Short mmCIF file of C-alpha atoms and ligand atoms in Angstrom, two decimals:
data_model
loop_
_atom_site.label_atom_id
_atom_site.label_comp_id
_atom_site.label_asym_id
_atom_site.label_seq_id
_atom_site.Cartn_x
_atom_site.Cartn_y
_atom_site.Cartn_z
CA MET A 1 71.32 21.99 3.38
CA LYS A 2 71.01 21.88 -0.39
CA TYR A 3 70.10 18.26 -0.45
CA GLU A 4 68.05 16.14 1.95
CA ILE A 5 69.34 12.59 3.63
CA TYR A 6 66.23 10.54 3.96
CA GLY A 7 67.49 8.43 6.86
CA GLN A 8 67.94 9.23 11.00
CA SER A 9 69.28 11.56 12.89
CA LEU A 10 72.79 10.84 14.54
CA PRO A 11 73.75 13.85 16.62
CA ASN A 12 76.60 11.68 18.11
CA ILE A 13 78.32 10.97 14.56
CA PRO A 14 82.06 10.93 14.93
CA TRP A 15 83.22 14.44 12.80
CA ALA A 16 85.49 16.65 12.13
CA GLU A 17 85.06 20.07 10.49
CA ARG A 18 87.27 20.05 7.18
CA THR A 19 90.80 19.68 7.76
CA PRO A 20 92.59 23.29 6.78
CA GLY A 21 94.11 22.49 3.51
CA ALA A 22 92.07 19.95 2.49
CA VAL A 23 91.21 19.69 -1.13
CA GLY A 24 88.35 17.75 -2.60
CA PRO A 25 84.87 16.98 -1.03
CA VAL A 26 85.85 14.42 1.54
CA TRP A 27 88.78 15.07 4.46
CA ARG A 28 90.83 12.34 6.14
CA SER A 29 90.38 12.36 10.12
CA GLU A 30 93.47 13.68 11.62
CA LEU A 31 93.21 10.23 14.24
CA ASN A 32 93.63 7.78 11.28
CA PRO A 33 94.32 5.21 11.59
CA ILE A 34 91.70 4.78 14.07
CA ILE A 35 92.43 1.17 14.52
CA LYS A 36 95.88 -0.05 14.10
CA ARG A 37 96.57 -3.66 13.21
CA ASP A 38 97.65 -4.72 16.61
CA ILE A 39 94.52 -3.86 18.20
CA LEU A 40 93.94 -8.01 19.09
CA PRO A 41 96.46 -9.68 20.31
CA ASN A 42 96.17 -13.06 18.15
CA GLY A 43 95.37 -10.28 14.74
CA ASN A 44 97.79 -9.53 11.95
CA SER A 45 95.59 -6.87 10.81
CA VAL A 46 92.16 -5.14 10.77
CA PHE A 47 90.47 -3.03 7.93
CA ASN A 48 87.72 -3.32 5.54
CA SER A 49 85.26 -2.89 8.64
CA ALA A 50 81.67 -1.73 9.33
CA ALA A 51 79.91 0.62 11.82
CA VAL A 52 76.34 1.15 12.45
CA PRO A 53 74.77 3.22 15.82
CA PHE A 54 73.77 0.98 18.12
CA ASN A 55 71.47 1.74 21.51
CA GLY A 56 72.79 5.31 21.19
CA LYS A 57 76.70 4.30 20.77
CA PHE A 58 77.97 2.21 17.79
CA ALA A 59 78.59 -1.30 17.19
CA GLY A 60 80.64 -3.02 13.90
CA VAL A 61 81.76 -5.94 12.47
CA PHE A 62 85.32 -5.96 11.97
CA ARG A 63 87.43 -8.13 9.00
CA VAL A 64 90.22 -9.13 11.14
CA ASP A 65 92.88 -11.35 9.50
CA ASP A 66 94.64 -13.33 12.11
CA LYS A 67 97.96 -14.88 12.94
CA ALA A 68 97.30 -17.92 10.96
CA ARG A 69 95.99 -15.30 7.87
CA ILE A 70 92.58 -16.85 8.41
CA LEU A 71 90.08 -14.25 7.62
CA ARG A 72 87.76 -13.58 10.55
CA LEU A 73 84.68 -11.38 11.15
CA HIS A 74 84.47 -9.91 14.92
CA ARG A 75 81.91 -8.01 16.34
CA GLY A 76 82.94 -4.57 18.16
CA PHE A 77 81.67 -1.97 20.21
CA SER A 78 82.31 1.74 20.30
CA GLU A 79 81.01 5.10 22.81
CA ASP A 80 81.67 7.61 20.15
CA GLY A 81 82.43 5.83 16.86
CA ILE A 82 86.24 6.57 17.01
CA HIS A 83 87.63 4.35 19.94
CA TRP A 84 86.70 0.54 19.46
CA GLU A 85 86.75 -2.24 21.64
CA ILE A 86 86.97 -5.32 19.21
CA ASP A 87 85.60 -8.54 20.82
CA PRO A 88 88.93 -11.45 20.37
CA THR A 89 86.30 -14.26 19.51
CA PRO A 90 85.50 -14.28 16.07
CA LEU A 91 82.03 -14.65 14.96
CA SER A 92 80.30 -17.88 14.97
CA LEU A 93 76.74 -17.69 13.15
CA ILE A 94 73.84 -19.84 14.39
CA GLY A 95 72.52 -22.41 11.38
CA LYS A 96 69.06 -23.49 10.85
CA ASP A 97 69.69 -26.35 12.46
CA GLY A 98 70.87 -24.18 15.53
CA THR A 99 74.68 -25.40 15.32
CA LYS A 100 77.02 -22.60 15.54
CA THR A 101 80.11 -22.29 12.69
CA MET A 102 82.75 -19.86 13.20
CA VAL A 103 82.40 -17.51 9.82
CA LYS A 104 85.39 -17.67 7.34
CA GLY A 105 84.77 -14.36 5.53
CA TYR A 106 85.64 -10.54 4.83
CA ASP A 107 85.12 -7.23 3.86
CA PRO A 108 81.48 -6.88 5.83
CA ARG A 109 78.80 -4.49 5.26
CA VAL A 110 76.12 -3.58 8.43
CA LEU A 111 72.96 -1.98 8.44
CA LYS A 112 69.59 -1.94 10.09
CA ILE A 113 65.98 -2.43 8.61
CA ASP A 114 63.13 -2.53 11.01
CA ASP A 115 64.38 -3.83 14.35
CA THR A 116 67.44 -6.15 12.72
CA TYR A 117 70.85 -5.78 11.68
CA TYR A 118 71.79 -7.25 8.58
CA ILE A 119 75.62 -8.10 7.78
CA CYS A 120 76.33 -8.77 3.86
CA TYR A 121 79.94 -10.23 3.58
CA CYS A 122 82.09 -12.13 1.64
CA ASN A 123 81.72 -16.10 2.35
CA CYS A 124 84.80 -17.90 1.42
CA VAL A 125 83.87 -21.48 2.36
CA ASP A 126 83.05 -22.42 -1.11
CA GLY A 127 84.81 -19.98 -3.02
CA PRO A 128 84.20 -16.44 -2.66
CA THR A 129 80.46 -15.05 -2.78
CA VAL A 130 78.31 -12.67 -1.35
CA ALA A 131 76.63 -14.07 1.90
CA LEU A 132 73.90 -12.23 4.56
CA ALA A 133 73.51 -13.12 8.32
CA TYR A 134 71.67 -11.11 10.98
CA THR A 135 71.30 -10.33 14.75
CA LYS A 136 69.44 -8.37 16.46
CA ASP A 137 71.52 -7.98 19.64
CA PHE A 138 75.13 -8.08 18.49
CA VAL A 139 75.34 -11.16 20.88
CA ASP A 140 73.46 -13.77 18.71
CA PHE A 141 74.16 -13.90 14.77
CA TYR A 142 72.17 -16.10 12.69
CA ASP A 143 72.87 -17.36 9.07
CA LEU A 144 71.17 -16.59 6.06
CA GLY A 145 73.18 -18.65 3.78
CA ASN A 146 74.68 -17.69 0.70
CA SER A 147 72.89 -15.18 -1.53
CA PHE A 148 74.76 -16.07 -4.94
CA LEU A 149 76.67 -18.74 -6.35
CA PRO A 150 80.67 -18.27 -6.56
CA PHE A 151 81.97 -16.13 -7.58
CA ASN A 152 80.61 -12.84 -6.35
CA ARG A 153 81.96 -10.30 -3.90
CA ASN A 154 81.31 -6.89 -2.44
CA GLY A 155 77.90 -7.22 -1.90
CA VAL A 156 75.67 -4.32 -0.45
CA LEU A 157 72.23 -4.01 0.78
CA PHE A 158 70.10 -1.09 0.71
CA PRO A 159 68.34 0.04 3.72
CA ARG A 160 64.82 -0.40 2.38
CA LYS A 161 62.54 -2.39 0.19
CA ILE A 162 62.20 -0.83 -3.40
CA ASN A 163 59.31 -1.61 -5.40
CA GLY A 164 58.24 -4.09 -2.60
CA LYS A 165 61.77 -6.19 -3.30
CA TYR A 166 64.86 -5.98 -0.95
CA GLY A 167 68.11 -4.62 -3.23
CA LEU A 168 71.26 -5.73 -3.39
CA LEU A 169 74.45 -4.61 -5.44
CA SER A 170 77.35 -7.25 -6.05
CA ARG A 171 80.23 -7.52 -8.07
CA PRO A 172 80.39 -11.07 -10.07
CA SER A 173 84.17 -12.26 -9.78
CA ASP A 174 86.53 -14.85 -10.18
CA ASN A 175 88.10 -17.12 -7.57
CA GLY A 176 91.11 -14.95 -7.41
CA HIS A 177 92.44 -11.33 -7.38
CA THR A 178 89.66 -10.74 -10.16
CA PRO A 179 91.38 -8.75 -13.00
CA PHE A 180 87.37 -7.30 -14.05
CA GLY A 181 83.80 -6.61 -12.33
CA ASP A 182 81.47 -5.05 -12.92
CA ILE A 183 78.38 -3.43 -10.44
CA PHE A 184 74.72 -5.56 -10.66
CA TYR A 185 71.79 -4.84 -8.74
CA SER A 186 69.40 -7.68 -7.78
CA GLU A 187 66.09 -8.27 -6.35
CA SER A 188 64.46 -10.44 -3.27
CA PRO A 189 61.36 -11.00 -1.73
CA ASP A 190 62.68 -12.33 1.48
CA LEU A 191 66.96 -11.61 1.38
CA GLU A 192 66.95 -15.28 0.73
CA PHE A 193 66.32 -15.85 -2.93
CA TRP A 194 67.83 -13.40 -5.29
CA GLY A 195 66.89 -12.71 -8.94
CA HIS A 196 66.10 -9.88 -11.65
CA HIS A 197 69.81 -9.30 -11.81
CA LYS A 198 70.44 -6.21 -13.90
CA HIS A 199 73.87 -4.51 -14.62
CA VAL A 200 74.32 -0.73 -12.72
CA MET A 201 77.73 0.67 -14.09
CA GLY A 202 81.35 -1.03 -15.16
CA THR A 203 84.44 0.37 -15.67
CA THR A 204 85.76 3.20 -17.19
CA CYS A 205 89.28 4.41 -17.28
CA GLY A 206 92.04 5.79 -15.20
CA TRP A 207 91.30 4.92 -11.50
CA GLN A 208 88.58 2.61 -12.06
CA GLU A 209 89.53 1.07 -15.52
CA LEU A 210 90.14 -2.55 -14.00
CA LYS A 211 87.08 -3.14 -11.70
CA ILE A 212 84.47 -1.03 -9.35
CA GLY A 213 82.88 -2.44 -6.33
CA ALA A 214 79.93 -1.07 -4.45
CA GLY A 215 81.19 0.43 -0.91
CA PRO A 216 78.94 1.37 2.26
CA VAL A 217 75.26 0.76 1.96
CA PRO A 218 73.78 3.38 -0.50
CA ILE A 219 72.43 6.48 1.39
CA GLU A 220 69.34 7.80 0.46
CA THR A 221 68.96 11.52 -0.55
CA SER A 222 66.50 13.82 -2.54
CA GLU A 223 68.75 13.26 -5.26
CA GLY A 224 68.66 9.31 -5.54
CA TRP A 225 71.01 6.81 -3.80
CA LEU A 226 74.31 8.20 -2.82
CA LEU A 227 76.42 5.06 -3.86
CA ILE A 228 80.27 5.28 -2.79
CA TYR A 229 82.19 2.56 -4.43
CA HIS A 230 85.82 1.53 -5.03
CA GLY A 231 87.41 1.41 -8.09
CA VAL A 232 90.88 -0.09 -9.17
CA LEU A 233 93.36 0.36 -11.96
CA LEU A 234 96.39 -2.10 -13.04
CA SER A 235 99.81 -0.33 -12.19
CA CYS A 236 103.25 -1.34 -13.01
CA ASN A 237 103.41 -2.28 -9.18
CA GLY A 238 99.84 -3.93 -9.14
CA TYR A 239 96.45 -2.78 -8.18
CA VAL A 240 95.35 0.23 -6.88
CA TYR A 241 91.81 0.91 -5.18
CA SER A 242 90.67 4.13 -4.64
CA ALA A 243 86.98 5.63 -4.06
CA GLY A 244 84.54 7.35 -6.12
CA VAL A 245 80.43 8.70 -5.75
CA ALA A 246 77.80 8.33 -8.12
CA ILE A 247 74.08 8.33 -7.97
CA LEU A 248 71.60 6.13 -8.35
CA ASP A 249 67.87 6.63 -9.44
CA ARG A 250 65.47 6.24 -6.30
CA ASP A 251 63.01 3.90 -7.55
CA GLU A 252 65.21 2.34 -10.38
CA PRO A 253 68.53 1.86 -8.56
CA TRP A 254 70.29 0.10 -11.71
CA LYS A 255 69.93 3.49 -13.34
CA VAL A 256 72.77 5.92 -13.03
CA LYS A 257 71.99 9.58 -12.77
CA TYR A 258 75.21 11.02 -12.14
CA ARG A 259 78.76 9.23 -11.61
CA ALA A 260 82.00 11.32 -11.06
CA GLN A 261 85.06 10.96 -12.89
CA PRO A 262 87.84 12.04 -10.77
CA TYR A 263 87.96 9.84 -7.39
CA ILE A 264 86.92 11.31 -4.23
CA LEU A 265 89.76 9.27 -2.27
CA ALA A 266 92.72 7.63 -3.19
CA PRO A 267 96.01 5.99 -1.47
CA THR A 268 97.90 9.18 -0.97
CA GLU A 269 98.60 8.88 2.90
CA ILE A 270 101.33 6.58 4.33
CA TYR A 271 99.00 4.25 6.27
CA GLU A 272 97.01 3.60 2.35
CA GLN A 273 100.44 3.31 0.63
CA VAL A 274 102.16 1.05 3.45
CA GLY A 275 100.84 -2.08 4.67
CA ASP A 276 100.21 -5.94 3.83
CA VAL A 277 98.49 -4.55 0.36
CA PRO A 278 100.10 -1.53 -0.78
CA ASN A 279 97.87 1.48 -2.13
CA VAL A 280 94.29 0.43 -1.05
CA VAL A 281 91.58 2.72 0.11
CA PHE A 282 88.92 0.75 0.38
CA PRO A 283 85.23 1.81 1.65
CA CYS A 284 82.91 -0.50 3.73
CA ALA A 285 80.97 1.93 5.88
CA ALA A 286 79.12 5.61 5.92
CA LEU A 287 77.67 6.91 8.91
CA CYS A 288 75.23 9.90 8.35
CA ASP A 289 73.24 12.62 9.98
CA ALA A 290 69.86 13.34 8.36
CA ASP A 291 69.62 16.81 10.32
CA THR A 292 73.11 18.27 9.19
CA GLY A 293 74.00 16.23 6.45
CA ARG A 294 77.30 15.13 7.53
CA VAL A 295 78.59 11.81 6.29
CA THR A 296 81.52 9.63 8.04
CA ILE A 297 83.05 6.91 6.01
CA TYR A 298 85.08 4.19 7.69
CA TYR A 299 87.31 2.57 4.99
CA GLY A 300 90.35 0.02 5.06
CA GLY A 301 93.87 1.43 4.70
CA ALA A 302 96.53 -0.86 2.99
CA ASP A 303 94.81 -3.97 4.27
CA THR A 304 95.95 -3.39 7.53
CA VAL A 305 94.39 -0.57 9.49
CA VAL A 306 90.89 0.99 9.70
CA CYS A 307 90.53 4.68 9.04
CA MET A 308 87.83 7.62 8.81
CA ALA A 309 87.09 10.14 6.33
CA HIS A 310 84.46 12.90 6.95
CA THR A 311 82.20 14.72 4.27
CA THR A 312 78.30 16.02 3.89
CA VAL A 313 75.77 15.04 1.27
CA ASP A 314 75.79 18.56 -0.39
CA GLU A 315 79.73 17.81 -1.08
CA LEU A 316 79.22 14.59 -2.24
CA ILE A 317 75.98 15.64 -4.62
CA ASP A 318 77.55 18.55 -5.88
CA PHE A 319 81.03 16.61 -6.69
CA ALA A 320 79.23 13.81 -8.40
CA LYS A 321 76.94 16.37 -10.26
CA GLU A 322 79.53 18.77 -11.42
CA ASN A 323 81.92 16.02 -12.63
CA SER A 324 80.03 13.67 -14.62
C1 BMA B 1 90.02 -7.57 -2.77
C2 BMA B 1 89.25 -7.92 -1.18
C3 BMA B 1 89.40 -6.56 -0.55
C4 BMA B 1 91.02 -6.06 -0.45
C5 BMA B 1 91.35 -5.77 -1.95
C6 BMA B 1 92.85 -4.94 -1.80
O1 BMA B 1 89.96 -8.28 -3.47
O2 BMA B 1 90.20 -8.95 -0.71
O3 BMA B 1 88.99 -6.70 0.92
O4 BMA B 1 91.05 -4.84 0.44
O5 BMA B 1 91.28 -7.18 -2.45
O6 BMA B 1 93.95 -6.28 -1.33
#
């Protein structure tokens, strides 16, 4: 390994070597889509979801749009990170007064800090905005409330405090299918109150000309924070969502060190091109193994299914450096 991942060993990371003939820094799982739209009888689709290592296996929080087309979050469990069982009962959060409320939200990201798993998602109760919740056991989930005023989406927490404060990336937006959007960094002493907002990066051209948003939880490496993000272009047929890679400074993550111009993944497979929203690749989670540098990305395909792709920390960092 050329570069180091500052994180845990994950010898059981779901993994496949590069597919013969695959071009570029990322290769898709040949098992895609790993979760089909009809895994739950009451579900219309399952996509844009997040997995984490949990008790030697894996747990996750899944975006399930139900058959009334209400956006719900569901917990799920897996022995191998590939084959999942999703709880058919949508997640409810326990509020400060002890009452439980079913979440109406989407696009979760999940990470562990100390002994707690945090879920950062888009809450659509009072207009879309970034909200946080936590669990210690994937049984009881607690509400931490909205982090920002509406409208904001694509909230992604950093996995440790930076300069003594928690860090969060987000993308201020509008109430609809926002035709703009840059990534910002915010700080908090307690995960509840956020401020000191700083601009991180904006749109450029081509696949990321219209808006961008953070994807999986950033991966800490010897070169900086590895950020996989999505970018959107407007074609004559609507929005097209692809994924890219950037490296942010470790101590000042609002500073971009490298940012690859070409995408790392774009909707070119049938399960990314055809679905409820065509032409969407939307990464929400990445597992990594500090010993081998392996990285496995979970992403939504066409707002319909969950897919997986593989790469390594060396592939991503070299790609970002060589194509900045
Ligand atoms: C965004 C969100 C994402 C979705 C994308 C493409 O606004 O709703 O969950 O994947 O649009 O439809």
